[in-house]
């Protein structure tokens, strides 16, 4: 995974803290916002298995991004 901002940690040896706010899945807001009631035509025609597979693939991609972002943040030599 390539992060949008490429910063070499070795160029910043004095950095001791990194504020990391990775994107979230948004799954907790579906019900609150009512999005679950506004299914698109494509979603209506999908089988439950297809919809579950898509959600799983999206979640796996999110996990990979969050892991890459965290590992990059922790690669700064003095980060505590």
PDB file of C-alpha atoms in Angstrom:
ATOM      1  CA  UNK A   1       0.000   0.000   0.000  1.00  0.00           C
ATOM      2  CA  UNK A   2       1.311   3.416  -0.919  1.00  0.00           C
ATOM      3  CA  UNK A   3       0.386   6.187   1.448  1.00  0.00           C
ATOM      4  CA  UNK A   4      -0.657   9.484  -0.155  1.00  0.00           C
ATOM      5  CA  UNK A   5       2.163  11.298   1.623  1.00  0.00           C
ATOM      6  CA  UNK A   6       5.571   9.715   1.329  1.00  0.00           C
ATOM      7  CA  UNK A   7       7.868  10.895   4.084  1.00  0.00           C
ATOM      8  CA  UNK A   8      11.155   9.194   4.851  1.00  0.00           C
ATOM      9  CA  UNK A   9      11.302   8.749   8.640  1.00  0.00           C
ATOM     10  CA  UNK A  10      15.092   8.977   8.556  1.00  0.00           C
ATOM     11  CA  UNK A  11      14.775  12.563   7.265  1.00  0.00           C
ATOM     12  CA  UNK A  12      13.027  13.458  10.546  1.00  0.00           C
ATOM     13  CA  UNK A  13      15.055  11.866  13.350  1.00  0.00           C
ATOM     14  CA  UNK A  14      13.791  14.410  15.898  1.00  0.00           C
ATOM     15  CA  UNK A  15      10.109  13.433  15.572  1.00  0.00           C
ATOM     16  CA  UNK A  16       8.873  11.858  18.806  1.00  0.00           C
ATOM     17  CA  UNK A  17       5.125  11.793  18.232  1.00  0.00           C
ATOM     18  CA  UNK A  18       2.852  11.229  15.258  1.00  0.00           C
ATOM     19  CA  UNK A  19      -0.829  12.107  15.196  1.00  0.00           C
ATOM     20  CA  UNK A  20      -2.484   9.415  13.117  1.00  0.00           C
ATOM     21  CA  UNK A  21      -6.179   9.607  12.281  1.00  0.00           C
ATOM     22  CA  UNK A  22      -6.810   6.798   9.790  1.00  0.00           C
ATOM     23  CA  UNK A  23     -10.070   6.600   7.940  1.00  0.00           C
ATOM     24  CA  UNK A  24     -12.787   4.410   9.398  1.00  0.00           C
ATOM     25  CA  UNK A  25     -15.266   2.048   7.810  1.00  0.00           C
ATOM     26  CA  UNK A  26     -18.237   4.317   8.443  1.00  0.00           C
ATOM     27  CA  UNK A  27     -20.263   1.245   9.364  1.00  0.00           C
ATOM     28  CA  UNK A  28     -21.301   2.785  12.660  1.00  0.00           C
ATOM     29  CA  UNK A  29     -23.003   5.686  10.898  1.00  0.00           C
ATOM     30  CA  UNK A  30     -25.212   3.702   8.495  1.00  0.00           C
ATOM     31  CA  UNK A  31     -28.047   3.255  10.923  1.00  0.00           C
ATOM     32  CA  UNK A  32     -27.689   6.694  12.504  1.00  0.00           C
ATOM     33  CA  UNK A  33     -27.846   8.437   9.109  1.00  0.00           C
ATOM     34  CA  UNK A  34     -30.442   6.077   7.728  1.00  0.00           C
ATOM     35  CA  UNK A  35     -28.274   5.080   4.751  1.00  0.00           C
ATOM     36  CA  UNK A  36     -29.295   1.498   5.249  1.00  0.00           C
ATOM     37  CA  UNK A  37     -32.824   2.483   4.191  1.00  0.00           C
ATOM     38  CA  UNK A  38     -31.611   4.074   0.958  1.00  0.00           C
ATOM     39  CA  UNK A  39     -30.272   1.049  -0.880  1.00  0.00           C
ATOM     40  CA  UNK A  40     -29.314   1.719  -4.473  1.00  0.00           C
ATOM     41  CA  UNK A  41     -30.777  -0.343  -7.312  1.00  0.00           C
ATOM     42  CA  UNK A  42     -27.480  -2.192  -7.612  1.00  0.00           C
ATOM     43  CA  UNK A  43     -27.599  -3.101  -3.938  1.00  0.00           C
ATOM     44  CA  UNK A  44     -31.183  -4.320  -4.185  1.00  0.00           C
ATOM     45  CA  UNK A  45     -30.291  -6.712  -7.003  1.00  0.00           C
ATOM     46  CA  UNK A  46     -27.233  -8.140  -5.227  1.00  0.00           C
ATOM     47  CA  UNK A  47     -27.498 -11.378  -3.371  1.00  0.00           C
ATOM     48  CA  UNK A  48     -26.815 -11.347   0.345  1.00  0.00           C
ATOM     49  CA  UNK A  49     -23.625 -13.321  -0.319  1.00  0.00           C
ATOM     50  CA  UNK A  50     -22.388 -10.780  -2.902  1.00  0.00           C
ATOM     51  CA  UNK A  51     -23.129  -7.879  -0.579  1.00  0.00           C
ATOM     52  CA  UNK A  52     -21.326  -9.612   2.306  1.00  0.00           C
ATOM     53  CA  UNK A  53     -18.325 -10.363   0.066  1.00  0.00           C
ATOM     54  CA  UNK A  54     -18.140  -6.706  -0.982  1.00  0.00           C
ATOM     55  CA  UNK A  55     -18.293  -5.520   2.619  1.00  0.00           C
ATOM     56  CA  UNK A  56     -15.565  -7.990   3.572  1.00  0.00           C
ATOM     57  CA  UNK A  57     -13.323  -6.869   0.694  1.00  0.00           C
ATOM     58  CA  UNK A  58     -13.832  -3.221   1.680  1.00  0.00           C
ATOM     59  CA  UNK A  59     -13.007  -4.010   5.301  1.00  0.00           C
ATOM     60  CA  UNK A  60      -9.879  -5.965   4.335  1.00  0.00           C
ATOM     61  CA  UNK A  61      -8.680  -3.016   2.237  1.00  0.00           C
ATOM     62  CA  UNK A  62      -9.297  -0.669   5.149  1.00  0.00           C
ATOM     63  CA  UNK A  63      -7.351  -2.940   7.514  1.00  0.00           C
ATOM     64  CA  UNK A  64      -4.403  -3.011   5.102  1.00  0.00           C
ATOM     65  CA  UNK A  65      -4.393   0.782   4.826  1.00  0.00           C
ATOM     66  CA  UNK A  66      -4.632   1.293   8.596  1.00  0.00           C
ATOM     67  CA  UNK A  67      -1.845  -1.214   9.205  1.00  0.00           C
ATOM     68  CA  UNK A  68       0.419   0.462   6.622  1.00  0.00           C
ATOM     69  CA  UNK A  69      -0.259   3.907   8.104  1.00  0.00           C
ATOM     70  CA  UNK A  70       0.453   2.709  11.647  1.00  0.00           C
ATOM     71  CA  UNK A  71       3.647   0.873  10.678  1.00  0.00           C
ATOM     72  CA  UNK A  72       4.866   3.948   8.798  1.00  0.00           C
ATOM     73  CA  UNK A  73       4.164   6.189  11.802  1.00  0.00           C
ATOM     74  CA  UNK A  74       6.028   3.779  14.077  1.00  0.00           C
ATOM     75  CA  UNK A  75       9.024   3.647  11.738  1.00  0.00           C
ATOM     76  CA  UNK A  76      10.212   7.112  12.838  1.00  0.00           C
ATOM     77  CA  UNK A  77      13.320   6.401  14.921  1.00  0.00           C
ATOM     78  CA  UNK A  78      12.323   8.333  18.077  1.00  0.00           C
ATOM     79  CA  UNK A  79       8.556   7.892  18.071  1.00  0.00           C
ATOM     80  CA  UNK A  80       7.423   6.897  21.531  1.00  0.00           C
TER      81      UNK A  80
END
